[in-house]
């Protein structure tokens, strides 16, 4: 079963708008990571948030983690065409990383 | 520093054949993990190797196997290929056992006809 489940499955927004993706997981975790995948390519690591952290920033990315709700969110501010990709959360527990099925983000010009 | 390198990038095989995929991790990385990605199932964990030993294994049949060499390079093998094995196979490496950031290769596209 999937440890991480992203929501929504697909998201289309206008360039310049903010995009928010959510991830829920089932068990306690050591950390949660977000990855981006451009069509047919490998995954690129975006950000890692540890279980004792609540919020983390990296450039236009903001990640939050709520361990009580077993959920995380990824916010991309001021979206650009190049942000069009699939985004995956990956929950890590006991040296096992389990990926969700991803959110397909499409930035409209 | 070179990234994770996977070969071949694309290949077509016939049902019943076997295939071997290769992965060279980032220099200094000792952990290599493999994933299968399909549109229907998403990213599924196959196995992870660390210091030539399989440390974790996903829920795949015995037709899927792998190994890691002393230089940390890894190979995975799929025997008796089935149509459903058509997928993007991704290799990832990390410094230590999975728990921190893992770095992915571009993947090997396998089509079984």
PDB file of N, CA and C in Angstrom, chain A residues 44-92:
ATOM      1  N   UNK A  44      13.741  14.493  -9.378  1.00  0.00           N
ATOM      2  CA  UNK A  44      14.691  15.455  -8.828  1.00  0.00           C
ATOM      3  C   UNK A  44      14.254  15.826  -7.423  1.00  0.00           C
ATOM      4  N   UNK A  45      15.181  15.723  -6.474  1.00  0.00           N
ATOM      5  CA  UNK A  45      14.870  16.042  -5.089  1.00  0.00           C
ATOM      6  C   UNK A  45      14.632  17.537  -4.929  1.00  0.00           C
ATOM      7  N   UNK A  46      13.536  17.891  -4.247  1.00  0.00           N
ATOM      8  CA  UNK A  46      13.228  19.303  -4.013  1.00  0.00           C
ATOM      9  C   UNK A  46      13.539  19.713  -2.588  1.00  0.00           C
ATOM     10  N   UNK A  47      13.015  18.973  -1.637  1.00  0.00           N
ATOM     11  CA  UNK A  47      13.134  19.416  -0.252  1.00  0.00           C
ATOM     12  C   UNK A  47      12.858  18.243   0.685  1.00  0.00           C
ATOM     13  N   UNK A  48      13.517  18.242   1.825  1.00  0.00           N
ATOM     14  CA  UNK A  48      13.307  17.226   2.850  1.00  0.00           C
ATOM     15  C   UNK A  48      12.910  17.920   4.133  1.00  0.00           C
ATOM     16  N   UNK A  49      11.882  17.438   4.777  1.00  0.00           N
ATOM     17  CA  UNK A  49      11.460  17.994   6.067  1.00  0.00           C
ATOM     18  C   UNK A  49      11.446  16.854   7.084  1.00  0.00           C
ATOM     19  N   UNK A  50      12.089  17.090   8.210  1.00  0.00           N
ATOM     20  CA  UNK A  50      12.194  16.041   9.229  1.00  0.00           C
ATOM     21  C   UNK A  50      10.948  16.048  10.112  1.00  0.00           C
ATOM     22  N   UNK A  51      10.762  14.968  10.813  1.00  0.00           N
ATOM     23  CA  UNK A  51       9.525  14.806  11.586  1.00  0.00           C
ATOM     24  C   UNK A  51       9.403  15.839  12.707  1.00  0.00           C
ATOM     25  N   UNK A  52      10.516  16.424  13.136  1.00  0.00           N
ATOM     26  CA  UNK A  52      10.453  17.422  14.213  1.00  0.00           C
ATOM     27  C   UNK A  52      10.399  18.856  13.674  1.00  0.00           C
ATOM     28  N   UNK A  53      10.267  18.984  12.366  1.00  0.00           N
ATOM     29  CA  UNK A  53      10.138  20.292  11.742  1.00  0.00           C
ATOM     30  C   UNK A  53       8.700  20.506  11.300  1.00  0.00           C
ATOM     31  N   UNK A  54       8.271  21.756  11.278  1.00  0.00           N
ATOM     32  CA  UNK A  54       6.893  22.062  10.904  1.00  0.00           C
ATOM     33  C   UNK A  54       6.812  22.766   9.562  1.00  0.00           C
ATOM     34  N   UNK A  55       7.872  23.488   9.225  1.00  0.00           N
ATOM     35  CA  UNK A  55       7.841  24.250   7.981  1.00  0.00           C
ATOM     36  C   UNK A  55       9.266  24.417   7.470  1.00  0.00           C
ATOM     37  N   UNK A  56       9.374  24.403   6.145  1.00  0.00           N
ATOM     38  CA  UNK A  56      10.682  24.583   5.543  1.00  0.00           C
ATOM     39  C   UNK A  56      10.528  25.317   4.220  1.00  0.00           C
ATOM     40  N   UNK A  57      11.501  26.187   3.904  1.00  0.00           N
ATOM     41  CA  UNK A  57      11.444  26.961   2.684  1.00  0.00           C
ATOM     42  C   UNK A  57      12.677  26.676   1.834  1.00  0.00           C
ATOM     43  N   UNK A  58      12.472  26.730   0.519  1.00  0.00           N
ATOM     44  CA  UNK A  58      13.592  26.659  -0.406  1.00  0.00           C
ATOM     45  C   UNK A  58      13.193  27.412  -1.655  1.00  0.00           C
ATOM     46  N   UNK A  59      13.715  28.629  -1.803  1.00  0.00           N
ATOM     47  CA  UNK A  59      13.343  29.454  -2.950  1.00  0.00           C
ATOM     48  C   UNK A  59      11.849  29.711  -2.988  1.00  0.00           C
ATOM     49  N   UNK A  60      11.182  29.329  -4.084  1.00  0.00           N
ATOM     50  CA  UNK A  60       9.738  29.522  -4.196  1.00  0.00           C
ATOM     51  C   UNK A  60       8.941  28.368  -3.591  1.00  0.00           C
ATOM     52  N   UNK A  61       9.609  27.445  -2.963  1.00  0.00           N
ATOM     53  CA  UNK A  61       8.937  26.284  -2.367  1.00  0.00           C
ATOM     54  C   UNK A  61       8.768  26.473  -0.871  1.00  0.00           C
ATOM     55  N   UNK A  62       7.590  26.067  -0.406  1.00  0.00           N
ATOM     56  CA  UNK A  62       7.335  26.062   1.028  1.00  0.00           C
ATOM     57  C   UNK A  62       6.666  24.731   1.364  1.00  0.00           C
ATOM     58  N   UNK A  63       7.242  24.025   2.291  1.00  0.00           N
ATOM     59  CA  UNK A  63       6.696  22.731   2.706  1.00  0.00           C
ATOM     60  C   UNK A  63       6.294  22.810   4.164  1.00  0.00           C
ATOM     61  N   UNK A  64       5.134  22.265   4.468  1.00  0.00           N
ATOM     62  CA  UNK A  64       4.705  22.153   5.855  1.00  0.00           C
ATOM     63  C   UNK A  64       4.494  20.683   6.194  1.00  0.00           C
ATOM     64  N   UNK A  65       4.612  20.380   7.450  1.00  0.00           N
ATOM     65  CA  UNK A  65       4.413  19.015   7.925  1.00  0.00           C
ATOM     66  C   UNK A  65       3.590  19.049   9.200  1.00  0.00           C
ATOM     67  N   UNK A  66       2.517  18.299   9.214  1.00  0.00           N
ATOM     68  CA  UNK A  66       1.667  18.176  10.393  1.00  0.00           C
ATOM     69  C   UNK A  66       1.639  16.699  10.783  1.00  0.00           C
ATOM     70  N   UNK A  67       2.466  16.329  11.747  1.00  0.00           N
ATOM     71  CA  UNK A  67       2.569  14.911  12.109  1.00  0.00           C
ATOM     72  C   UNK A  67       1.317  14.416  12.826  1.00  0.00           C
ATOM     73  N   UNK A  68       0.582  15.330  13.457  1.00  0.00           N
ATOM     74  CA  UNK A  68      -0.643  14.895  14.142  1.00  0.00           C
ATOM     75  C   UNK A  68      -1.706  14.486  13.131  1.00  0.00           C
ATOM     76  N   UNK A  69      -1.696  15.140  11.974  1.00  0.00           N
ATOM     77  CA  UNK A  69      -2.656  14.802  10.917  1.00  0.00           C
ATOM     78  C   UNK A  69      -2.036  13.889   9.871  1.00  0.00           C
ATOM     79  N   UNK A  70      -0.752  13.584  10.043  1.00  0.00           N
ATOM     80  CA  UNK A  70      -0.035  12.761   9.073  1.00  0.00           C
ATOM     81  C   UNK A  70      -0.203  13.343   7.664  1.00  0.00           C
ATOM     82  N   UNK A  71       0.130  14.594   7.537  1.00  0.00           N
ATOM     83  CA  UNK A  71      -0.019  15.232   6.236  1.00  0.00           C
ATOM     84  C   UNK A  71       1.063  16.269   6.025  1.00  0.00           C
ATOM     85  N   UNK A  72       1.305  16.562   4.754  1.00  0.00           N
ATOM     86  CA  UNK A  72       2.275  17.561   4.359  1.00  0.00           C
ATOM     87  C   UNK A  72       1.719  18.311   3.161  1.00  0.00           C
ATOM     88  N   UNK A  73       2.169  19.535   2.983  1.00  0.00           N
ATOM     89  CA  UNK A  73       1.768  20.276   1.809  1.00  0.00           C
ATOM     90  C   UNK A  73       2.990  20.919   1.174  1.00  0.00           C
ATOM     91  N   UNK A  74       2.935  21.041  -0.146  1.00  0.00           N
ATOM     92  CA  UNK A  74       3.968  21.707  -0.921  1.00  0.00           C
ATOM     93  C   UNK A  74       3.324  22.886  -1.613  1.00  0.00           C
ATOM     94  N   UNK A  75       3.854  24.064  -1.364  1.00  0.00           N
ATOM     95  CA  UNK A  75       3.371  25.286  -2.005  1.00  0.00           C
ATOM     96  C   UNK A  75       4.449  25.800  -2.938  1.00  0.00           C
ATOM     97  N   UNK A  76       4.073  26.019  -4.187  1.00  0.00           N
ATOM     98  CA  UNK A  76       4.963  26.651  -5.153  1.00  0.00           C
ATOM     99  C   UNK A  76       4.393  28.031  -5.424  1.00  0.00           C
ATOM    100  N   UNK A  77       5.130  29.059  -5.100  1.00  0.00           N
ATOM    101  CA  UNK A  77       4.629  30.414  -5.306  1.00  0.00           C
ATOM    102  C   UNK A  77       5.050  30.945  -6.672  1.00  0.00           C
ATOM    103  N   UNK A  78       4.266  31.881  -7.199  1.00  0.00           N
ATOM    104  CA  UNK A  78       4.578  32.542  -8.468  1.00  0.00           C
ATOM    105  C   UNK A  78       4.987  31.525  -9.530  1.00  0.00           C
ATOM    106  N   UNK A  79       4.084  30.624  -9.843  1.00  0.00           N
ATOM    107  CA  UNK A  79       4.412  29.495 -10.723  1.00  0.00           C
ATOM    108  C   UNK A  79       4.891  29.964 -12.097  1.00  0.00           C
ATOM    109  N   UNK A  80       5.719  29.122 -12.695  1.00  0.00           N
ATOM    110  CA  UNK A  80       6.283  29.386 -14.017  1.00  0.00           C
ATOM    111  C   UNK A  80       5.994  28.191 -14.925  1.00  0.00           C
ATOM    112  N   UNK A  81       6.102  28.395 -16.212  1.00  0.00           N
ATOM    113  CA  UNK A  81       5.873  27.301 -17.163  1.00  0.00           C
ATOM    114  C   UNK A  81       6.784  26.116 -16.869  1.00  0.00           C
ATOM    115  N   UNK A  82       8.001  26.407 -16.428  1.00  0.00           N
ATOM    116  CA  UNK A  82       8.970  25.340 -16.154  1.00  0.00           C
ATOM    117  C   UNK A  82       8.586  24.492 -14.952  1.00  0.00           C
ATOM    118  N   UNK A  83       7.595  24.932 -14.175  1.00  0.00           N
ATOM    119  CA  UNK A  83       7.146  24.140 -13.024  1.00  0.00           C
ATOM    120  C   UNK A  83       6.219  23.010 -13.450  1.00  0.00           C
ATOM    121  N   UNK A  84       5.801  23.011 -14.710  1.00  0.00           N
ATOM    122  CA  UNK A  84       4.955  21.923 -15.207  1.00  0.00           C
ATOM    123  C   UNK A  84       5.695  20.599 -15.066  1.00  0.00           C
ATOM    124  N   UNK A  85       5.127  19.696 -14.274  1.00  0.00           N
ATOM    125  CA  UNK A  85       5.799  18.433 -13.954  1.00  0.00           C
ATOM    126  C   UNK A  85       4.887  17.632 -13.043  1.00  0.00           C
ATOM    127  N   UNK A  86       5.324  16.448 -12.675  1.00  0.00           N
ATOM    128  CA  UNK A  86       4.640  15.668 -11.643  1.00  0.00           C
ATOM    129  C   UNK A  86       5.416  15.826 -10.344  1.00  0.00           C
ATOM    130  N   UNK A  87       4.695  15.928  -9.248  1.00  0.00           N
ATOM    131  CA  UNK A  87       5.316  16.121  -7.943  1.00  0.00           C
ATOM    132  C   UNK A  87       4.938  14.951  -7.040  1.00  0.00           C
ATOM    133  N   UNK A  88       5.952  14.394  -6.393  1.00  0.00           N
ATOM    134  CA  UNK A  88       5.751  13.221  -5.551  1.00  0.00           C
ATOM    135  C   UNK A  88       6.200  13.509  -4.133  1.00  0.00           C
ATOM    136  N   UNK A  89       5.417  13.045  -3.188  1.00  0.00           N
ATOM    137  CA  UNK A  89       5.901  13.034  -1.818  1.00  0.00           C
ATOM    138  C   UNK A  89       6.425  11.635  -1.522  1.00  0.00           C
ATOM    139  N   UNK A  90       7.386  11.561  -0.635  1.00  0.00           N
ATOM    140  CA  UNK A  90       7.994  10.284  -0.277  1.00  0.00           C
ATOM    141  C   UNK A  90       8.166  10.253   1.230  1.00  0.00           C
ATOM    142  N   UNK A  91       7.481   9.328   1.852  1.00  0.00           N
ATOM    143  CA  UNK A  91       7.542   9.216   3.306  1.00  0.00           C
ATOM    144  C   UNK A  91       8.607   8.194   3.685  1.00  0.00           C
ATOM    145  N   UNK A  92       9.482   8.588   4.582  1.00  0.00           N
ATOM    146  CA  UNK A  92      10.562   7.708   5.004  1.00  0.00           C
ATOM    147  C   UNK A  92      10.343   7.224   6.426  1.00  0.00           C
TER     148      UNK A  92
END
